[in-house]
Amino acid sequence: MKTFYWLLKREFWEHRGGFLWAPVITGGIYLLFFLIGLVWALGMARHGFSMDGNEMGDMFAQAAAGHSQHVGEVLDGFIAFSVMLVLIVCGFVVLFYCLGALYDDRRDRSVLFWKSLPLSNASTVLSKVVSAGVIAPVIALVVGLLTALVQLVILLIAMAIHGVNPWQVLMQTHLLRMTVTAVSLIPLSALWALPSIGWLLLCSAWARSKPFLWAILIPAIANVLVWWFSVVGLFSTHFAAGWSRVLARLLGSVFPNSFLYWGEPDLHFDAMTNGGRLADSSQLIGNAYHLLASPSLWIGVLGGTVLVAGAVWLRRVRDDS
Amino acid sequence: MNAVVRANGLTKAYKNALALNDVSFRIESGRIVGLIGPNGAGKTTALKAILGLTDFKGELNVLGLDPRSQRDKLMEQVCFIADVAVLPRWIRVREAIDFVANVHPRFNRAKCEAFLARTKLTPNQRVKQMSKGMIVQLHLALVMAIDARLLVLDEPTLGLDILYRKQFYQSLLEDYFDENKTIIVTTHQVEEIEHILTDLMFIRDGKIVLDTDMDTVGERFAEVMVSADKAAAARSMKPLDERQVFGKSIFLFDGADRATLESMGEVRRPTVSDLFVATMKGTYA
């Protein structure tokens, strides 16, 4: 257990830039643009310009007029957006992290150093799975929520300056509940991401060069082949469509909470784009955890486990250093 | 004495070449073994097999364990430095020590830090900021602090300057090696390790062609400097090798009669490099 903790720590040391600084920088840049937008919108409003889609200006007008419920909904939307933005960046980080995780140390031969220590290949690979599926998303979520918090404070200060009672508006947001929602989706997201993490790690452990190319190329070619066979009638188009979904899972589900956009038949998550309904977190969590009853999740978990096991095996037998 | 490594019929074939061809040997505890051979002779493959880094046919027993199936356990007792500069470039000195200290049950942190205190390395320094020599110092500090029973060194000083090379072997002898430890080392700089070896193993084309301890080398092999008039007599005794220096011939004999040799000229113990060159004649031809 102690060894595993240090393996995770090792992953964090190596990938501090991707796991921590990439989300922080994303949040920082977002806040900067947000601030510029806010100042600009308020400046326009002050000079009496009214524009279509100037939501910020509208929101202040509404707040001033006492429609704090609508304002709360808009603020929830802002919170959801900043968290989502950071999580999307985290998805890219995890994608490239997985592709390099079992490849980079073979390329620079430092795998010989790691293999000189009493570490099993299984725990090494598992530490990378946990880093990709849990550690990186958790860090990104914390950074995303902090970004949202800073953004909220800026907005409330701006409102206070404009004579709106910030407390009244704050009461209409659902920061706490949204935090609970986001945190409670993490385990589900990790399960959902497993086939993708497994596939990328497998490519990473297998490739003698250019793991990225292999990871993309194999599904792409497989997709074209099946599509072609379905055109000539060997496979049904139904099968081809299902196959495309499988391949999309292989690459796409590294993105945290990507199941929300996957269009699983029994899940209705357009709520995510609507700040107001997202706030009804118990419903969202409940809906999301319906996924546990869907074969799509468990087939993915099973497939992911097989792929990870393959990566462990390749880690042991790949002998090119 | 108990054997640290016991190999029996070790065979490893790559796609088109036999890297190890039915090799058998024993390495006893408390020895420093030089595994020496030309490029591509199978040295690294043999070491990889011992370390469980490659698959092979035959029997191999390292410290009572099978390196193929019990590798995780084996690595608690075995350490290796494979080539210089295999430390990950991103790691800091402090991180490397922390990590090894926490995953290796036989690591002695104080010993590691004491060794590093004698170098110019600082805790926050990253491997990518170090010279090759400094990387080896760090690696050696980590390895020497591990109380392992077998240390495997594969070209540990390749590309280092002579100061680092001397310091490397000196540290190994003075601060690390004792009768409970065993060291296997491969290198092309034979002259530099000659005096620290207790055993010698030559490998050529996947075969062990010489496996002996250094004392026996002195008894078995002899070099005689013979003047021109006696050269024909010496030649008739089937020397391993002959070379010319200052108008005289130097012959290298394996197991020739001492008294006869001494009657022909000055007899001395051959250096390992001369022995190596003589044994490996025609390897690249």
Coordinates of C-alpha atoms in Angstrom, one line a residue:
Chain A
M1 CA 0.0 0.0 0.0
K2 CA 2.8 2.3 0.9
T3 CA 4.6 1.4 -2.3
F4 CA 1.4 2.2 -4.3
Y5 CA 1.1 5.6 -2.6
W6 CA 4.7 6.4 -3.7
L7 CA 4.1 5.2 -7.2
L8 CA 1.2 7.6 -7.4
K9 CA 3.4 10.3 -6.0
R10 CA 6.0 9.5 -8.6
E11 CA 3.4 10.0 -11.3
F12 CA 2.5 13.3 -9.9
W13 CA 6.1 14.4 -9.7
E14 CA 6.7 13.5 -13.3
H15 CA 3.4 15.0 -14.6
R16 CA 3.0 18.0 -12.3
G17 CA 2.9 20.2 -15.4
G18 CA 0.0 18.4 -16.9
F19 CA -1.9 17.4 -13.8
L20 CA -1.6 20.6 -11.9
W21 CA -0.3 23.5 -13.9
A22 CA -2.3 22.9 -17.1
P23 CA -5.7 23.2 -15.2
V24 CA -4.3 26.1 -13.1
I25 CA -3.2 28.0 -16.2
T26 CA -6.5 27.2 -18.0
G27 CA -8.4 28.5 -15.0
G28 CA -6.2 31.6 -14.9
I29 CA -6.6 32.4 -18.5
Y30 CA -10.3 31.9 -18.3
L31 CA -10.6 34.2 -15.4
L32 CA -8.6 36.8 -17.2
F33 CA -10.9 36.7 -20.2
F34 CA -13.9 36.6 -17.9
L35 CA -12.7 39.8 -16.2
I36 CA -12.1 41.5 -19.5
G37 CA -15.5 40.5 -20.7
L38 CA -17.1 41.7 -17.5
V39 CA -15.5 45.1 -17.6
W40 CA -16.3 45.5 -21.2
A41 CA -20.0 44.5 -20.8
L42 CA -20.5 46.7 -17.8
G43 CA -18.8 49.6 -19.6
M44 CA -21.2 49.1 -22.6
A45 CA -24.1 49.0 -20.3
R46 CA -23.1 52.1 -18.5
H47 CA -22.9 54.0 -21.7
G48 CA -26.3 52.9 -22.6
F49 CA -25.5 50.5 -25.4
S50 CA -27.7 47.5 -25.4
M51 CA -26.6 44.5 -27.4
D52 CA -28.1 41.3 -28.3
G53 CA -26.6 38.5 -26.3
N54 CA -25.0 40.7 -23.8
E55 CA -25.9 38.3 -21.1
M56 CA -23.6 39.8 -18.6
G57 CA -25.3 43.2 -19.0
D58 CA -28.7 41.6 -19.0
M59 CA -27.9 39.8 -15.8
F60 CA -26.9 42.9 -14.1
A61 CA -30.0 44.6 -15.2
Q62 CA -32.1 41.8 -14.0
A63 CA -30.3 41.7 -10.7
A64 CA -30.8 45.4 -10.3
A65 CA -34.5 44.9 -11.0
G66 CA -34.7 42.2 -8.3
H67 CA -35.1 39.1 -10.4
S68 CA -32.5 37.3 -8.4
Q69 CA -33.7 33.8 -9.4
H70 CA -32.9 34.2 -13.0
V71 CA -29.6 35.7 -12.0
G72 CA -28.9 32.7 -9.9
E73 CA -29.5 30.4 -12.9
V74 CA -27.1 32.4 -15.0
L75 CA -24.5 32.3 -12.3
D76 CA -24.9 28.5 -12.0
G77 CA -24.3 28.4 -15.8
F78 CA -21.0 30.3 -15.3
I79 CA -19.9 27.9 -12.5
A80 CA -20.7 24.8 -14.6
F81 CA -18.9 26.3 -17.6
S82 CA -15.6 27.1 -15.8
V83 CA -15.5 23.6 -14.2
M84 CA -16.3 22.0 -17.6
L85 CA -13.6 24.0 -19.3
V86 CA -10.9 22.8 -16.9
L87 CA -12.2 19.2 -17.1
I88 CA -11.9 19.3 -20.9
V89 CA -8.3 20.4 -20.7
C90 CA -7.8 17.6 -18.1
G91 CA -9.2 15.2 -20.7
F92 CA -6.5 16.2 -23.2
V93 CA -3.8 16.0 -20.5
V94 CA -5.0 12.4 -19.5
L95 CA -5.1 11.4 -23.2
F96 CA -1.4 12.3 -23.8
Y97 CA -0.4 11.2 -20.3
C98 CA -1.7 7.6 -21.0
L99 CA 0.0 7.5 -24.4
G100 CA 3.3 8.4 -22.9
A101 CA 3.0 6.5 -19.6
L102 CA 4.4 3.2 -20.7
Y103 CA 6.3 4.5 -23.7
D104 CA 8.5 7.5 -22.7
D105 CA 10.5 5.5 -20.1
R106 CA 11.2 2.9 -22.7
R107 CA 12.3 5.5 -25.2
D108 CA 14.7 7.2 -22.8
R109 CA 15.7 3.8 -21.2
S110 CA 14.8 4.9 -17.7
V111 CA 12.5 1.9 -17.6
L112 CA 15.7 0.1 -16.7
F113 CA 16.0 2.1 -13.5
W114 CA 12.3 1.5 -12.6
K115 CA 12.7 -2.2 -13.3
S116 CA 15.8 -2.3 -11.0
L117 CA 13.5 -1.6 -8.1
P118 CA 11.3 -4.2 -6.4
L119 CA 8.1 -3.0 -8.1
S120 CA 5.7 -5.3 -9.9
N121 CA 4.6 -4.5 -13.4
A122 CA 1.0 -4.7 -12.3
S123 CA 1.3 -2.1 -9.6
T124 CA 3.3 0.1 -11.9
V125 CA 0.6 0.0 -14.6
L126 CA -2.2 0.3 -12.0
S127 CA -0.6 3.4 -10.5
K128 CA -0.9 4.9 -14.0
V129 CA -4.5 3.8 -14.4
V130 CA -5.4 5.5 -11.0
S131 CA -3.4 8.6 -11.9
A132 CA -5.3 8.9 -15.2
G133 CA -8.7 7.9 -13.9
V134 CA -8.8 9.5 -10.5
I135 CA -5.8 11.7 -9.5
A136 CA -5.8 13.9 -12.6
P137 CA -9.6 14.5 -12.7
V138 CA -9.7 15.2 -8.9
I139 CA -7.0 17.8 -9.2
A140 CA -8.7 19.3 -12.3
L141 CA -12.0 19.4 -10.5
V142 CA -10.6 21.2 -7.4
V143 CA -8.9 23.7 -9.7
G144 CA -12.1 24.1 -11.7
L145 CA -14.2 24.7 -8.6
L146 CA -11.7 27.2 -7.3
T147 CA -11.8 29.0 -10.6
A148 CA -15.6 29.0 -10.3
L149 CA -15.3 30.4 -6.8
V150 CA -13.0 33.2 -7.8
Q151 CA -15.3 34.0 -10.7
L152 CA -18.3 34.1 -8.4
V153 CA -16.5 36.4 -5.9
I154 CA -15.6 38.8 -8.8
L155 CA -19.2 38.8 -10.0
L156 CA -20.6 39.4 -6.5
I157 CA -18.1 42.3 -5.9
A158 CA -19.1 43.8 -9.2
M159 CA -22.8 43.5 -8.2
A160 CA -22.2 45.0 -4.9
I161 CA -20.5 48.0 -6.7
H162 CA -23.7 48.3 -8.8
G163 CA -25.8 48.4 -5.8
V164 CA -27.1 44.8 -5.9
N165 CA -27.2 42.9 -2.6
P166 CA -24.7 40.1 -3.3
W167 CA -26.0 37.9 -0.5
Q168 CA -29.4 37.8 -2.0
V169 CA -27.9 36.7 -5.4
L170 CA -25.6 34.2 -3.8
M171 CA -28.5 32.5 -2.1
Q172 CA -29.9 31.9 -5.6
T173 CA -26.8 30.0 -6.8
H174 CA -26.2 26.4 -6.1
L175 CA -22.5 26.3 -5.7
L176 CA -22.5 23.8 -2.9
R177 CA -24.9 21.4 -4.5
M178 CA -23.1 21.6 -7.8
T179 CA -19.8 20.8 -6.0
V180 CA -21.4 17.7 -4.5
T181 CA -22.7 16.7 -7.9
A182 CA -19.3 17.1 -9.6
V183 CA -17.5 15.2 -6.8
S184 CA -20.0 12.4 -6.8
L185 CA -19.6 11.9 -10.5
I186 CA -15.9 11.2 -10.2
P187 CA -16.1 7.4 -9.5
L188 CA -18.6 7.0 -12.3
S189 CA -16.4 8.9 -14.6
A190 CA -13.4 6.8 -13.7
L191 CA -15.3 3.6 -14.5
W192 CA -16.6 5.1 -17.7
A193 CA -13.1 6.1 -18.8
L194 CA -11.5 2.6 -18.1
P195 CA -11.7 1.3 -21.7
S196 CA -10.1 4.4 -23.0
I197 CA -7.4 4.4 -20.4
G198 CA -6.8 0.8 -21.0
W199 CA -6.6 1.2 -24.8
L200 CA -4.2 4.1 -24.6
L201 CA -1.9 2.4 -22.0
L202 CA -1.9 -0.7 -24.2
C203 CA -0.8 1.3 -27.2
S204 CA 1.8 3.0 -25.0
A205 CA 3.2 -0.3 -23.8
W206 CA 3.1 -1.9 -27.2
A207 CA 4.4 0.8 -29.6
R208 CA 8.0 0.8 -30.5
S209 CA 7.5 4.3 -31.8
K210 CA 4.7 6.9 -32.2
P211 CA 2.1 5.5 -29.8
F212 CA -0.2 8.4 -30.7
L213 CA -0.4 7.3 -34.3
W214 CA -1.2 3.7 -33.4
A215 CA -3.8 4.6 -30.9
I216 CA -5.6 6.7 -33.5
L217 CA -4.8 4.8 -36.6
I218 CA -6.0 1.3 -35.5
P219 CA -9.5 2.5 -34.5
A220 CA -9.7 4.7 -37.6
I221 CA -8.8 1.9 -40.0
A222 CA -11.1 -0.5 -38.2
N223 CA -13.9 1.9 -38.6
V224 CA -13.3 2.4 -42.3
L225 CA -13.1 -1.3 -42.8
V226 CA -16.4 -2.1 -41.0
W227 CA -18.1 0.8 -42.7
W228 CA -16.9 -0.5 -46.1
F229 CA -18.2 -4.0 -45.3
S230 CA -21.5 -2.6 -44.2
V231 CA -21.7 -0.7 -47.5
V232 CA -21.2 -4.0 -49.5
G233 CA -23.7 -5.6 -47.2
L234 CA -21.5 -7.9 -45.2
F235 CA -22.4 -6.2 -41.9
S236 CA -25.6 -4.4 -41.2
T237 CA -25.5 -0.7 -40.9
H238 CA -26.7 -1.2 -37.4
F239 CA -23.6 -3.2 -36.6
A240 CA -21.4 -0.5 -38.2
A241 CA -23.0 2.2 -36.1
G242 CA -22.5 0.2 -32.9
W243 CA -18.9 -0.5 -33.9
S244 CA -18.3 3.2 -34.4
R245 CA -19.6 3.8 -30.9
V246 CA -17.2 1.3 -29.5
L247 CA -14.3 2.9 -31.2
A248 CA -15.4 6.3 -30.1
R249 CA -15.5 5.0 -26.5
L250 CA -11.9 3.8 -26.9
L251 CA -10.6 7.2 -27.6
G252 CA -13.3 9.6 -26.3
S253 CA -14.1 8.4 -22.8
V254 CA -10.9 9.8 -21.3
F255 CA -12.6 13.1 -21.0
P256 CA -14.0 13.4 -17.5
N257 CA -17.8 13.0 -17.3
S258 CA -17.9 12.4 -21.0
F259 CA -20.8 9.9 -20.4
L260 CA -23.0 13.0 -19.9
Y261 CA -22.7 13.8 -23.6
W262 CA -22.7 10.2 -24.9
G263 CA -26.4 10.1 -25.5
E264 CA -27.0 6.9 -23.6
P265 CA -30.7 6.2 -24.3
D266 CA -31.9 6.2 -20.8
L267 CA -29.9 9.3 -19.7
H268 CA -31.1 12.8 -20.3
F269 CA -28.4 15.2 -19.5
D270 CA -29.2 18.3 -21.6
A271 CA -29.5 19.6 -18.0
M272 CA -25.8 20.0 -18.0
T273 CA -26.0 22.9 -20.5
N274 CA -28.7 24.5 -18.5
G275 CA -27.3 25.9 -15.3
G276 CA -30.7 26.1 -13.6
R277 CA -31.6 22.4 -13.9
L278 CA -28.1 21.2 -13.2
A279 CA -28.7 22.7 -9.8
D280 CA -31.1 19.9 -9.2
S281 CA -28.2 17.8 -8.3
S282 CA -30.0 14.9 -6.7
Q283 CA -31.8 14.3 -9.9
L284 CA -28.6 14.6 -12.0
I285 CA -26.6 12.2 -9.7
G286 CA -29.5 9.8 -9.7
N287 CA -29.7 9.9 -13.5
A288 CA -26.0 9.5 -13.9
Y289 CA -25.9 6.6 -11.6
H290 CA -28.5 4.9 -13.7
L291 CA -25.5 4.3 -15.9
L292 CA -24.5 1.6 -13.4
A293 CA -27.4 -0.4 -14.7
S294 CA -26.5 0.0 -18.3
P295 CA -24.5 -2.8 -20.1
S296 CA -22.6 -0.1 -22.0
L297 CA -20.7 0.9 -18.8
W298 CA -19.9 -2.7 -17.7
I299 CA -18.9 -3.9 -21.1
G300 CA -16.5 -1.0 -21.1
V301 CA -15.2 -1.8 -17.6
L302 CA -14.7 -5.4 -18.7
G303 CA -13.0 -4.4 -21.9
G304 CA -10.9 -1.8 -20.1
T305 CA -9.7 -4.4 -17.6
V306 CA -8.6 -6.7 -20.4
L307 CA -6.8 -3.9 -22.1
V308 CA -5.0 -2.9 -18.8
A309 CA -4.1 -6.6 -18.2
G310 CA -2.6 -6.6 -21.7
A311 CA -0.6 -3.5 -20.9
V312 CA 0.7 -5.2 -17.8
W313 CA 1.8 -8.2 -19.8
L314 CA 3.4 -6.1 -22.5
R315 CA 5.2 -4.1 -19.8
R316 CA 6.8 -7.3 -18.7
V317 CA 7.7 -8.8 -22.1
R318 CA 8.6 -5.8 -24.2
D319 CA 12.3 -6.1 -24.4
D320 CA 13.8 -3.4 -26.4
S321 CA 15.9 -1.3 -24.1
Chain B
M1 CA 30.1 -21.8 -0.7
N2 CA 26.6 -21.2 -2.0
A3 CA 26.0 -20.2 -5.6
V4 CA 24.4 -16.8 -6.2
V5 CA 23.7 -17.5 -9.8
R6 CA 23.4 -21.0 -11.3
A7 CA 22.8 -21.3 -15.0
N8 CA 22.2 -24.5 -16.9
G9 CA 21.7 -24.7 -20.6
L10 CA 20.8 -21.1 -20.9
T11 CA 19.7 -20.3 -24.5
K12 CA 18.3 -17.2 -26.0
A13 CA 17.6 -16.8 -29.6
Y14 CA 16.6 -13.5 -31.3
K15 CA 15.0 -13.5 -34.7
N16 CA 18.1 -14.3 -36.6
A17 CA 20.9 -14.8 -34.1
L18 CA 21.7 -17.0 -31.1
A19 CA 22.6 -14.6 -28.3
L20 CA 23.1 -17.3 -25.8
N21 CA 24.0 -20.8 -26.9
D22 CA 23.5 -23.4 -24.2
V23 CA 25.4 -21.6 -21.6
S24 CA 26.1 -23.0 -18.1
F25 CA 28.0 -21.3 -15.3
R26 CA 28.0 -20.7 -11.5
I27 CA 28.8 -17.6 -9.7
E28 CA 29.6 -18.0 -6.0
S29 CA 28.9 -15.5 -3.2
G30 CA 31.5 -12.8 -2.4
R31 CA 33.0 -12.7 -5.8
I32 CA 33.5 -9.9 -8.3
V33 CA 33.0 -11.4 -11.7
G34 CA 34.0 -9.7 -14.9
L35 CA 31.9 -10.8 -17.8
I36 CA 33.8 -9.8 -20.8
G37 CA 33.2 -10.2 -24.5
P38 CA 33.1 -8.4 -27.8
N39 CA 30.1 -6.4 -28.9
G40 CA 27.2 -8.6 -29.6
A41 CA 28.7 -11.6 -27.8
G42 CA 25.7 -12.0 -25.5
K43 CA 26.9 -10.2 -22.4
T44 CA 23.9 -8.0 -22.0
T45 CA 21.5 -10.8 -22.9
A46 CA 23.0 -12.9 -20.1
L47 CA 22.7 -10.1 -17.6
K48 CA 19.1 -9.4 -18.8
A49 CA 18.3 -13.0 -18.2
I50 CA 19.7 -12.9 -14.7
L51 CA 17.7 -9.7 -14.0
G52 CA 14.5 -11.2 -15.3
L53 CA 14.3 -8.6 -18.1
T54 CA 14.1 -11.1 -20.9
D55 CA 12.7 -14.6 -21.6
F56 CA 15.0 -17.5 -22.3
K57 CA 15.2 -21.3 -22.5
G58 CA 17.1 -23.3 -20.0
E59 CA 17.5 -23.2 -16.2
L60 CA 18.5 -20.2 -14.3
N61 CA 18.5 -19.7 -10.6
V62 CA 19.4 -16.4 -9.0
L63 CA 19.5 -16.4 -5.2
G64 CA 17.2 -19.4 -5.1
L65 CA 14.6 -17.6 -7.3
D66 CA 13.5 -17.9 -10.9
P67 CA 14.0 -14.5 -12.4
R68 CA 11.2 -15.0 -14.9
S69 CA 8.4 -15.7 -12.4
Q70 CA 9.8 -14.3 -9.1
R71 CA 11.2 -11.0 -10.4
D72 CA 9.5 -8.7 -7.9
K73 CA 10.9 -10.6 -5.0
L74 CA 14.3 -11.0 -6.7
M75 CA 14.7 -7.3 -7.1
E76 CA 14.7 -6.8 -3.3
Q77 CA 18.0 -8.7 -3.3
V78 CA 19.4 -7.6 -6.6
C79 CA 20.5 -4.2 -7.9
F80 CA 21.7 -3.1 -11.3
I81 CA 23.1 -0.2 -13.1
A82 CA 22.5 -0.8 -16.8
D83 CA 24.5 1.6 -18.7
V84 CA 25.0 5.2 -17.7
A85 CA 22.2 7.8 -17.8
V86 CA 19.1 5.6 -17.4
L87 CA 17.9 7.7 -14.5
P88 CA 14.7 9.5 -15.6
R89 CA 15.6 13.0 -16.7
W90 CA 12.8 14.7 -14.8
I91 CA 13.6 13.4 -11.4
R92 CA 15.3 15.5 -8.7
V93 CA 17.9 14.1 -6.3
R94 CA 15.6 14.5 -3.4
E95 CA 12.7 12.8 -5.2
A96 CA 14.9 9.9 -6.3
I97 CA 16.0 9.3 -2.7
D98 CA 12.5 9.7 -1.3
F99 CA 11.1 7.2 -3.8
V100 CA 13.7 4.5 -3.5
A101 CA 13.7 4.9 0.3
N102 CA 10.0 4.3 0.4
V103 CA 9.7 1.4 -2.1
H104 CA 12.9 -0.5 -1.3
P105 CA 12.9 -2.4 2.0
R106 CA 16.7 -2.6 2.1
F107 CA 17.5 1.0 1.4
N108 CA 19.6 2.9 3.9
R109 CA 18.9 6.6 3.6
A110 CA 21.7 7.8 5.8
K111 CA 24.3 5.9 3.7
C112 CA 23.0 7.3 0.5
E113 CA 23.0 10.9 1.9
A114 CA 26.5 10.4 3.3
F115 CA 27.7 9.3 -0.1
L116 CA 26.0 12.2 -1.9
A117 CA 27.5 14.7 0.6
R118 CA 30.9 13.9 -0.9
T119 CA 29.6 15.0 -4.4
K120 CA 28.5 18.3 -5.8
L121 CA 24.9 17.1 -6.2
T122 CA 22.2 19.2 -4.5
P123 CA 18.8 17.9 -3.4
N124 CA 16.8 20.0 -5.9
Q125 CA 18.9 19.3 -8.9
R126 CA 17.3 17.4 -11.7
V127 CA 18.9 14.6 -13.6
K128 CA 18.6 16.6 -16.9
Q129 CA 20.8 19.3 -15.4
M130 CA 23.6 16.8 -14.5
S131 CA 26.6 15.7 -16.5
K132 CA 27.0 12.0 -17.2
G133 CA 29.4 11.6 -14.4
M134 CA 27.1 13.2 -11.9
I135 CA 24.2 11.0 -13.0
V136 CA 26.4 7.9 -12.3
Q137 CA 27.3 9.4 -8.9
L138 CA 23.6 9.7 -8.0
H139 CA 22.8 6.2 -9.4
L140 CA 25.8 4.7 -7.5
A141 CA 24.7 6.5 -4.3
L142 CA 21.2 5.0 -4.6
V143 CA 22.5 1.5 -5.4
M144 CA 25.2 1.5 -2.7
A145 CA 22.7 2.3 -0.1
I146 CA 20.7 -0.8 -0.9
D147 CA 21.9 -3.8 1.0
A148 CA 21.6 -6.2 -2.0
R149 CA 23.2 -9.5 -2.3
L150 CA 23.9 -9.2 -6.0
L151 CA 24.9 -6.1 -7.9
V152 CA 24.9 -6.2 -11.7
L153 CA 26.8 -3.5 -13.6
D154 CA 26.4 -3.4 -17.4
E155 CA 29.0 -0.9 -18.8
P156 CA 28.5 1.3 -15.8
T157 CA 31.2 3.8 -16.7
L158 CA 30.7 4.1 -20.5
G159 CA 31.4 7.6 -21.6
L160 CA 32.8 8.9 -18.3
D161 CA 36.1 10.6 -17.9
I162 CA 38.9 8.8 -16.1
L163 CA 38.3 10.6 -12.8
Y164 CA 34.7 9.5 -12.5
R165 CA 35.7 5.9 -13.7
K166 CA 38.4 5.5 -11.0
Q167 CA 36.1 7.0 -8.3
F168 CA 33.3 4.7 -9.3
Y169 CA 35.3 1.5 -8.8
Q170 CA 37.1 2.8 -5.8
S171 CA 33.8 3.6 -4.1
L172 CA 32.4 0.2 -5.0
L173 CA 35.4 -1.5 -3.4
E174 CA 35.8 0.6 -0.3
D175 CA 32.2 1.4 0.6
Y176 CA 30.1 -1.3 -0.8
F177 CA 31.7 -4.7 -1.5
D178 CA 32.0 -7.3 1.3
E179 CA 32.1 -11.1 1.4
N180 CA 28.2 -11.3 1.5
K181 CA 27.9 -9.4 -1.7
T182 CA 28.5 -10.4 -5.3
I183 CA 29.2 -8.1 -8.2
I184 CA 28.9 -9.0 -11.9
V185 CA 30.4 -6.4 -14.2
T186 CA 30.7 -6.0 -17.9
T187 CA 32.9 -3.4 -19.5
H188 CA 35.1 -2.8 -22.4
Q189 CA 37.6 -0.9 -20.3
V190 CA 39.1 -4.2 -19.1
E191 CA 42.4 -2.7 -17.8
E192 CA 40.6 -0.6 -15.3
I193 CA 38.7 -3.4 -13.5
E194 CA 41.4 -6.0 -13.9
H195 CA 42.8 -5.5 -10.4
I196 CA 39.4 -5.6 -8.7
L197 CA 38.1 -8.8 -10.3
T198 CA 38.2 -12.1 -8.5
D199 CA 36.7 -14.1 -11.4
L200 CA 36.8 -13.8 -15.1
M201 CA 34.4 -15.0 -17.7
F202 CA 34.9 -14.5 -21.4
I203 CA 31.9 -14.8 -23.7
R204 CA 32.0 -15.1 -27.4
D205 CA 29.2 -15.8 -29.9
G206 CA 26.9 -16.8 -27.1
K207 CA 29.3 -19.3 -25.5
I208 CA 31.4 -19.0 -22.4
V209 CA 34.9 -19.6 -23.7
L210 CA 36.7 -18.9 -20.4
D211 CA 35.4 -19.2 -16.9
T212 CA 38.0 -19.1 -14.2
D213 CA 39.2 -17.2 -11.1
M214 CA 42.0 -14.7 -11.3
D215 CA 44.5 -16.9 -9.3
T216 CA 44.0 -19.6 -11.8
V217 CA 44.6 -17.2 -14.7
G218 CA 48.1 -16.5 -13.2
E219 CA 48.8 -20.3 -13.0
R220 CA 47.3 -21.3 -16.3
F221 CA 48.3 -18.5 -18.6
A222 CA 51.8 -17.2 -19.1
E223 CA 53.4 -14.7 -21.4
V224 CA 57.0 -15.2 -22.5
M225 CA 59.2 -12.7 -24.3
V226 CA 61.4 -14.7 -26.6
S227 CA 64.3 -13.5 -28.7
A228 CA 64.3 -14.4 -32.4
D229 CA 66.5 -17.4 -32.2
K230 CA 64.1 -19.3 -29.9
A231 CA 60.9 -18.1 -31.6
A232 CA 60.5 -21.3 -33.7
A233 CA 60.8 -23.5 -30.6
A234 CA 58.2 -21.4 -28.8
R235 CA 55.9 -21.5 -31.9
S236 CA 56.0 -25.3 -31.9
M237 CA 54.5 -25.3 -28.4
K238 CA 51.2 -24.0 -29.9
P239 CA 50.9 -20.5 -28.3
L240 CA 47.5 -18.9 -28.2
D241 CA 48.9 -15.7 -29.6
E242 CA 52.1 -14.1 -30.9
R243 CA 53.0 -10.5 -31.3
Q244 CA 56.2 -8.7 -32.0
V245 CA 57.8 -6.0 -29.8
F246 CA 61.2 -4.5 -30.3
G247 CA 62.4 -7.3 -32.4
K248 CA 61.4 -9.9 -29.9
S249 CA 58.3 -12.1 -29.9
I250 CA 55.8 -12.3 -27.1
F251 CA 54.0 -15.6 -26.9
L252 CA 50.9 -16.3 -24.8
F253 CA 50.6 -19.8 -23.6
D254 CA 47.7 -21.7 -22.0
G255 CA 48.8 -24.4 -19.6
A256 CA 52.4 -24.7 -20.8
D257 CA 55.1 -26.0 -18.6
R258 CA 56.6 -23.2 -16.5
A259 CA 60.2 -24.5 -16.5
T260 CA 60.2 -24.8 -20.3
L261 CA 58.9 -21.3 -20.7
E262 CA 61.4 -19.9 -18.2
S263 CA 64.2 -21.4 -20.2
M264 CA 63.1 -19.5 -23.3
G265 CA 62.8 -16.0 -21.8
E266 CA 61.2 -13.7 -19.3
V267 CA 57.8 -15.1 -18.1
R268 CA 55.1 -12.9 -16.8
R269 CA 51.4 -13.0 -16.1
P270 CA 49.4 -11.8 -19.1
T271 CA 47.1 -8.9 -18.7
V272 CA 43.4 -9.6 -19.0
S273 CA 43.2 -7.4 -22.1
D274 CA 46.0 -9.4 -23.8
L275 CA 44.3 -12.6 -22.9
F276 CA 41.0 -11.2 -24.2
V277 CA 42.5 -10.1 -27.5
A278 CA 44.2 -13.5 -27.9
T279 CA 41.0 -15.4 -27.1
M280 CA 38.8 -13.4 -29.3
K281 CA 41.0 -13.4 -32.4
G282 CA 39.0 -13.5 -35.5
T283 CA 35.7 -12.5 -33.9
Y284 CA 34.9 -9.8 -36.4
A285 CA 36.6 -11.4 -39.3

